PDB file of C-alpha atoms in Angstrom:
ATOM      1  CA  MET A   1     -23.064  35.422  19.399  1.00 84.00           C
ATOM      2  CA  ASN A   2     -24.089  35.525  22.719  1.00 94.00           C
ATOM      3  CA  TYR A   3     -23.527  38.292  25.267  1.00 97.00           C
ATOM      4  CA  LEU A   4     -19.352  39.240  24.347  1.00 97.00           C
ATOM      5  CA  ALA A   5     -19.339  39.237  20.502  1.00 98.00           C
ATOM      6  CA  HIS A   6     -22.224  41.403  20.061  1.00 98.00           C
ATOM      7  CA  PHE A   7     -20.355  43.538  23.086  1.00 98.00           C
ATOM      8  CA  GLN A   8     -17.807  43.320  20.869  1.00 97.00           C
ATOM      9  CA  LEU A   9     -19.426  43.445  17.712  1.00 98.00           C
ATOM     10  CA  ALA A  10     -21.011  47.134  18.429  1.00 98.00           C
ATOM     11  CA  TRP A  11     -18.074  48.688  20.411  1.00 97.00           C
ATOM     12  CA  PRO A  12     -16.879  51.506  21.363  1.00 96.00           C
ATOM     13  CA  GLU A  13     -20.560  53.477  20.641  1.00 96.00           C
ATOM     14  CA  PRO A  14     -22.058  53.431  24.323  1.00 96.00           C
ATOM     15  CA  GLY A  15     -25.719  53.666  22.672  1.00 96.00           C
ATOM     16  CA  LEU A  16     -24.944  50.223  20.361  1.00 98.00           C
ATOM     17  CA  LEU A  17     -23.719  48.878  23.498  1.00 98.00           C
ATOM     18  CA  ALA A  18     -27.010  48.854  25.096  1.00 98.00           C
ATOM     19  CA  GLY A  19     -28.980  48.820  22.163  1.00 98.00           C
ATOM     20  CA  ALA A  20     -26.994  44.619  22.577  1.00 98.00           C
ATOM     21  CA  LEU A  21     -28.223  43.949  24.990  1.00 98.00           C
ATOM     22  CA  GLU A  22     -31.393  44.840  24.022  1.00 98.00           C
ATOM     23  CA  GLY A  23     -31.510  42.664  21.199  1.00 97.00           C
ATOM     24  CA  ASP A  24     -31.946  39.716  23.695  1.00 95.00           C
ATOM     25  CA  TYR A  25     -35.300  40.959  25.333  1.00 96.00           C
ATOM     26  CA  ARG A  26     -37.135  43.786  23.148  1.00 94.00           C
ATOM     27  CA  LYS A  27     -38.876  41.968  20.910  1.00 92.00           C
ATOM     28  CA  GLY A  28     -41.098  43.252  17.779  1.00 93.00           C
ATOM     29  CA  PRO A  29     -40.585  46.422  15.752  1.00 93.00           C
ATOM     30  CA  LEU A  30     -39.261  48.943  17.269  1.00 94.00           C
ATOM     31  CA  ARG A  31     -41.515  52.594  17.176  1.00 91.00           C
ATOM     32  CA  GLY A  32     -38.968  54.340  18.735  1.00 91.00           C
ATOM     33  CA  GLN A  33     -39.678  54.344  21.425  1.00 90.00           C
ATOM     34  CA  LEU A  34     -35.530  53.719  22.482  1.00 94.00           C
ATOM     35  CA  PRO A  35     -33.012  56.597  21.780  1.00 96.00           C
ATOM     36  CA  ALA A  36     -31.726  56.199  18.226  1.00 96.00           C
ATOM     37  CA  GLN A  37     -28.480  54.389  19.009  1.00 96.00           C
ATOM     38  CA  VAL A  38     -30.094  52.310  21.357  1.00 97.00           C
ATOM     39  CA  GLU A  39     -32.718  50.875  19.039  1.00 97.00           C
ATOM     40  CA  ARG A  40     -29.493  51.128  16.406  1.00 97.00           C
ATOM     41  CA  GLY A  41     -28.050  48.901  18.687  1.00 98.00           C
ATOM     42  CA  VAL A  42     -30.911  46.406  18.215  1.00 98.00           C
ATOM     43  CA  GLN A  43     -31.055  46.549  15.345  1.00 97.00           C
ATOM     44  CA  LEU A  44     -26.926  45.837  14.718  1.00 98.00           C
ATOM     45  CA  HIS A  45     -27.954  42.584  17.163  1.00 98.00           C
ATOM     46  CA  ARG A  46     -31.055  41.273  15.527  1.00 98.00           C
ATOM     47  CA  ALA A  47     -28.626  42.162  12.023  1.00 98.00           C
ATOM     48  CA  VAL A  48     -25.791  39.537  13.575  1.00 98.00           C
ATOM     49  CA  ASP A  49     -27.959  36.745  14.852  1.00 97.00           C
ATOM     50  CA  ALA A  50     -29.712  37.008  11.101  1.00 97.00           C
ATOM     51  CA  TYR A  51     -26.501  36.977   9.572  1.00 98.00           C
ATOM     52  CA  THR A  52     -24.846  34.283  11.604  1.00 97.00           C
ATOM     53  CA  ASP A  53     -28.100  32.055  11.475  1.00 94.00           C
ATOM     54  CA  GLN A  54     -27.386  31.729   7.967  1.00 96.00           C
ATOM     55  CA  HIS A  55     -23.848  31.808   6.980  1.00 97.00           C
ATOM     56  CA  ALA A  56     -22.801  28.566   5.572  1.00 98.00           C
ATOM     57  CA  VAL A  57     -20.447  27.634   8.047  1.00 97.00           C
ATOM     58  CA  ILE A  58     -22.792  27.583  11.293  1.00 97.00           C
ATOM     59  CA  GLU A  59     -24.602  25.178   8.975  1.00 97.00           C
ATOM     60  CA  ASP A  60     -21.532  22.814   8.693  1.00 97.00           C
ATOM     61  CA  LEU A  61     -21.107  23.279  12.064  1.00 98.00           C
ATOM     62  CA  ARG A  62     -24.736  22.464  13.688  1.00 96.00           C
ATOM     63  CA  ARG A  63     -24.116  19.469  11.300  1.00 96.00           C
ATOM     64  CA  GLU A  64     -21.274  17.872  13.332  1.00 96.00           C
ATOM     65  CA  PHE A  65     -23.899  17.958  16.392  1.00 94.00           C
ATOM     66  CA  PRO A  66     -25.109  14.616  18.121  1.00 90.00           C
ATOM     67  CA  PRO A  67     -28.810  13.977  16.596  1.00 89.00           C
ATOM     68  CA  GLY A  68     -30.417  15.439  20.503  1.00 82.00           C
ATOM     69  CA  LEU A  69     -28.706  18.640  20.388  1.00 89.00           C
ATOM     70  CA  ARG A  70     -28.729  19.760  17.032  1.00 91.00           C
ATOM     71  CA  ARG A  71     -31.991  21.098  17.320  1.00 91.00           C
ATOM     72  CA  TYR A  72     -30.382  23.322  20.291  1.00 93.00           C
ATOM     73  CA  ALA A  73     -26.832  23.492  18.316  1.00 95.00           C
ATOM     74  CA  GLY A  74     -27.189  27.634  18.074  1.00 95.00           C
ATOM     75  CA  ILE A  75     -27.181  28.385  21.464  1.00 95.00           C
ATOM     76  CA  LEU A  76     -24.439  26.008  22.388  1.00 96.00           C
ATOM     77  CA  ILE A  77     -22.714  27.948  19.577  1.00 97.00           C
ATOM     78  CA  ASP A  78     -23.021  31.451  20.571  1.00 97.00           C
ATOM     79  CA  LEU A  79     -21.885  30.201  24.282  1.00 97.00           C
ATOM     80  CA  GLY A  80     -18.264  28.833  22.595  1.00 97.00           C
ATOM     81  CA  PHE A  81     -17.858  31.434  20.221  1.00 98.00           C
ATOM     82  CA  ASP A  82     -18.451  33.523  23.438  1.00 98.00           C
ATOM     83  CA  HIS A  83     -15.794  31.604  24.841  1.00 98.00           C
ATOM     84  CA  PHE A  84     -12.996  30.974  21.869  1.00 98.00           C
ATOM     85  CA  LEU A  85     -13.028  34.564  21.596  1.00 98.00           C
ATOM     86  CA  CYS A  86     -12.230  35.214  24.628  1.00 98.00           C
ATOM     87  CA  CYS A  87      -8.837  32.667  23.410  1.00 98.00           C
ATOM     88  CA  HIS A  88      -8.532  34.877  20.783  1.00 98.00           C
ATOM     89  CA  TRP A  89      -8.481  37.679  22.394  1.00 98.00           C
ATOM     90  CA  GLU A  90      -5.767  39.732  20.529  1.00 97.00           C
ATOM     91  CA  ARG A  91      -6.332  38.699  16.959  1.00 97.00           C
ATOM     92  CA  PHE A  92      -9.497  40.625  17.265  1.00 97.00           C
ATOM     93  CA  ASN A  93      -9.103  43.664  19.440  1.00 95.00           C
ATOM     94  CA  GLN A  94      -6.991  46.494  20.020  1.00 94.00           C
ATOM     95  CA  VAL A  95      -8.142  47.264  23.882  1.00 96.00           C
ATOM     96  CA  GLY A  96      -7.593  44.655  26.714  1.00 97.00           C
ATOM     97  CA  ARG A  97     -10.240  41.744  27.794  1.00 97.00           C
ATOM     98  CA  ASP A  98      -9.908  43.257  31.000  1.00 97.00           C
ATOM     99  CA  ALA A  99     -10.503  47.221  30.195  1.00 98.00           C
ATOM    100  CA  PHE A 100     -13.312  45.994  27.952  1.00 98.00           C
ATOM    101  CA  ASN A 101     -15.317  44.180  30.106  1.00 98.00           C
ATOM    102  CA  SER A 102     -14.941  47.116  32.341  1.00 98.00           C
ATOM    103  CA  ALA A 103     -16.194  49.711  29.812  1.00 98.00           C
ATOM    104  CA  VAL A 104     -19.112  47.575  28.870  1.00 98.00           C
ATOM    105  CA  TYR A 105     -20.152  46.887  32.316  1.00 98.00           C
ATOM    106  CA  LEU A 106     -20.070  51.450  33.346  1.00 98.00           C
ATOM    107  CA  HIS A 107     -22.086  52.094  29.563  1.00 98.00           C
ATOM    108  CA  LEU A 108     -24.919  49.219  31.022  1.00 98.00           C
ATOM    109  CA  ALA A 109     -25.235  50.921  34.431  1.00 97.00           C
ATOM    110  CA  ASP A 110     -25.071  54.625  32.708  1.00 97.00           C
ATOM    111  CA  ALA A 111     -28.555  52.742  30.167  1.00 97.00           C
ATOM    112  CA  GLN A 112     -30.397  51.243  32.784  1.00 96.00           C
ATOM    113  CA  ALA A 113     -33.172  53.863  32.415  1.00 96.00           C
ATOM    114  CA  HIS A 114     -33.208  52.633  28.401  1.00 96.00           C
ATOM    115  CA  LEU A 115     -33.070  49.330  29.119  1.00 97.00           C
ATOM    116  CA  SER A 116     -35.999  46.854  29.680  1.00 96.00           C
ATOM    117  CA  PRO A 117     -36.335  45.807  32.777  1.00 97.00           C
ATOM    118  CA  GLY A 118     -34.990  42.084  32.170  1.00 96.00           C
ATOM    119  CA  ALA A 119     -31.539  43.905  30.875  1.00 97.00           C
ATOM    120  CA  ARG A 120     -31.286  46.009  33.669  1.00 98.00           C
ATOM    121  CA  ARG A 121     -31.454  42.677  35.630  1.00 97.00           C
ATOM    122  CA  MET A 122     -28.986  41.114  33.721  1.00 97.00           C
ATOM    123  CA  ALA A 123     -26.352  43.861  33.606  1.00 98.00           C
ATOM    124  CA  ARG A 124     -26.531  43.879  37.160  1.00 97.00           C
ATOM    125  CA  ARG A 125     -25.904  40.194  36.780  1.00 96.00           C
ATOM    126  CA  MET A 126     -23.123  40.391  34.741  1.00 97.00           C
ATOM    127  CA  ALA A 127     -21.346  43.333  36.172  1.00 97.00           C
ATOM    128  CA  GLU A 128     -21.290  41.146  39.726  1.00 97.00           C
ATOM    129  CA  ILE A 129     -20.219  38.355  38.962  1.00 96.00           C
ATOM    130  CA  ASP A 130     -17.420  39.697  35.946  1.00 97.00           C
ATOM    131  CA  LEU A 131     -19.894  37.460  34.039  1.00 96.00           C
ATOM    132  CA  LEU A 132     -18.200  38.140  30.561  1.00 97.00           C
ATOM    133  CA  ASP A 133     -14.749  37.282  32.038  1.00 97.00           C
ATOM    134  CA  HIS A 134     -15.609  33.854  32.519  1.00 96.00           C
ATOM    135  CA  TYR A 135     -16.488  32.955  29.235  1.00 97.00           C
ATOM    136  CA  ALA A 136     -12.287  32.976  29.111  1.00 97.00           C
ATOM    137  CA  ARG A 137     -13.270  29.193  31.058  1.00 97.00           C
ATOM    138  CA  TRP A 138     -14.215  26.198  28.140  1.00 97.00           C
ATOM    139  CA  GLU A 139     -16.871  24.920  31.995  1.00 95.00           C
ATOM    140  CA  THR A 140     -18.839  28.613  31.166  1.00 96.00           C
ATOM    141  CA  VAL A 141     -19.850  26.987  27.666  1.00 96.00           C
ATOM    142  CA  PRO A 142     -21.796  23.857  29.482  1.00 95.00           C
ATOM    143  CA  ALA A 143     -22.515  25.556  32.787  1.00 94.00           C
ATOM    144  CA  SER A 144     -24.170  28.583  30.659  1.00 94.00           C
ATOM    145  CA  ALA A 145     -26.086  25.615  28.220  1.00 94.00           C
ATOM    146  CA  ARG A 146     -27.687  23.848  31.605  1.00 93.00           C
ATOM    147  CA  ARG A 147     -29.102  27.185  33.455  1.00 91.00           C
ATOM    148  CA  ILE A 148     -31.087  28.205  29.871  1.00 93.00           C
ATOM    149  CA  GLY A 149     -31.342  24.394  29.637  1.00 93.00           C
ATOM    150  CA  GLU A 150     -34.034  24.249  32.730  1.00 93.00           C
ATOM    151  CA  ARG A 151     -36.284  27.578  31.010  1.00 90.00           C
ATOM    152  CA  LEU A 152     -37.314  24.890  27.693  1.00 89.00           C
ATOM    153  CA  LYS A 153     -40.344  23.643  28.328  1.00 87.00           C
ATOM    154  CA  ARG A 154     -39.623  20.455  26.785  1.00 84.00           C
ATOM    155  CA  GLY A 155     -36.906  19.155  29.446  1.00 89.00           C
ATOM    156  CA  ASN A 156     -33.179  19.953  29.374  1.00 91.00           C
ATOM    157  CA  PRO A 157     -31.516  18.818  26.253  1.00 90.00           C
ATOM    158  CA  PHE A 158     -27.927  20.408  27.783  1.00 92.00           C
ATOM    159  CA  LEU A 159     -27.999  18.075  30.988  1.00 90.00           C
ATOM    160  CA  ASP A 160     -24.753  15.907  29.811  1.00 87.00           C
ATOM    161  CA  SER A 161     -23.297  19.113  27.619  1.00 88.00           C
ATOM    162  CA  GLN A 162     -19.742  18.917  28.355  1.00 89.00           C
ATOM    163  CA  SER A 163     -19.329  15.570  27.130  1.00 90.00           C
ATOM    164  CA  GLN A 164     -21.417  16.107  24.293  1.00 89.00           C
ATOM    165  CA  LEU A 165     -19.718  19.066  22.918  1.00 93.00           C
ATOM    166  CA  ALA A 166     -16.091  17.920  24.256  1.00 93.00           C
ATOM    167  CA  PRO A 167     -15.447  15.818  20.363  1.00 95.00           C
ATOM    168  CA  LEU A 168     -17.289  19.131  18.862  1.00 96.00           C
ATOM    169  CA  ARG A 169     -14.822  22.083  20.785  1.00 97.00           C
ATOM    170  CA  ASP A 170     -11.995  21.673  17.718  1.00 97.00           C
ATOM    171  CA  ALA A 171     -14.687  22.006  15.065  1.00 97.00           C
ATOM    172  CA  MET A 172     -15.959  24.470  16.954  1.00 98.00           C
ATOM    173  CA  GLU A 173     -12.614  26.763  17.326  1.00 98.00           C
ATOM    174  CA  GLU A 174     -12.188  26.123  13.785  1.00 98.00           C
ATOM    175  CA  ALA A 175     -15.633  27.619  12.541  1.00 98.00           C
ATOM    176  CA  PHE A 176     -15.524  30.236  14.910  1.00 98.00           C
ATOM    177  CA  LEU A 177     -11.470  31.327  13.650  1.00 98.00           C
ATOM    178  CA  HIS A 178     -13.394  30.737  10.189  1.00 98.00           C
ATOM    179  CA  PHE A 179     -16.394  33.140  10.728  1.00 98.00           C
ATOM    180  CA  TYR A 180     -16.000  35.495  12.781  1.00 98.00           C
ATOM    181  CA  PRO A 181     -13.425  37.606  10.502  1.00 98.00           C
ATOM    182  CA  GLU A 182     -16.881  37.917   8.355  1.00 98.00           C
ATOM    183  CA  VAL A 183     -19.487  38.949  11.200  1.00 98.00           C
ATOM    184  CA  LEU A 184     -16.503  41.280  12.086  1.00 97.00           C
ATOM    185  CA  GLU A 185     -16.252  42.932   8.753  1.00 97.00           C
ATOM    186  CA  PHE A 186     -19.746  42.046   7.671  1.00 98.00           C
ATOM    187  CA  ALA A 187     -21.313  45.047  11.739  1.00 97.00           C
ATOM    188  CA  ARG A 188     -18.550  47.209  10.354  1.00 96.00           C
ATOM    189  CA  ARG A 189     -20.781  47.471   6.950  1.00 97.00           C
ATOM    190  CA  TYR A 190     -23.936  47.570   9.117  1.00 96.00           C
ATOM    191  CA  ARG A 191     -22.945  50.037  11.778  1.00 94.00           C
ATOM    192  CA  GLU A 192     -21.473  52.399   8.537  1.00 92.00           C
ATOM    193  CA  ASN A 193     -24.790  52.256   6.565  1.00 86.00           C
TER     194      ASN A 193
END
C-alpha cells in the first residue's frame, strides 16, 4: 500500500493518519516517544504492509511481472493500487476524494510536531502539489517509480516502467479489486483490537 491507501485505511482518526505517514519513516521499535495514537498509526501501517506482502493475491500478481522487475514488484503494486483506489474511490469511501485529500493534508499539518523530519518534508510536499490527487492519473505510477528508482543503489530499474507496466494494468486492477476489500476488513479488525 502507498500513501493514499494507508491514509484511507487510517481514516478518520488524526493520530492514525499521522502514523500512516510516519510509518514510512520511523524504523525500529516504538518506545512511547510519540503520542499513543500516532504510534498506533505506525503499527497499523506496519501491520497492513505485512498483511499485503504475504497475501496470496499479491504473491500471484508479483509472478506476472517481468523477471527484471519482479524484485521491485511491491513498489509498483503499491503505486498502482493508489491509482486504482482513485479510480474506484466511491466504491470504498463515503467521503469525496477532494474532501478526503484536503482533510488529510490538514491533519498532517496539525501533527507536524509529532512527525520525523522526513515525514514533515513529505507532508509539506504532498499538500503543496496535492500529491494524493495525482494518483488519479496512471502516468503518476511510472513517474513516481522512476523517482524512487533514483534512490536505489543498483541503478534505476524503473526507467522503462511505463512500457513494462502497460501489459500488467488489467491484472493489477483485477488484483486490487479482489484484494482491497480484504485489506479494508483487516484494517478495521486491527483498529478494533
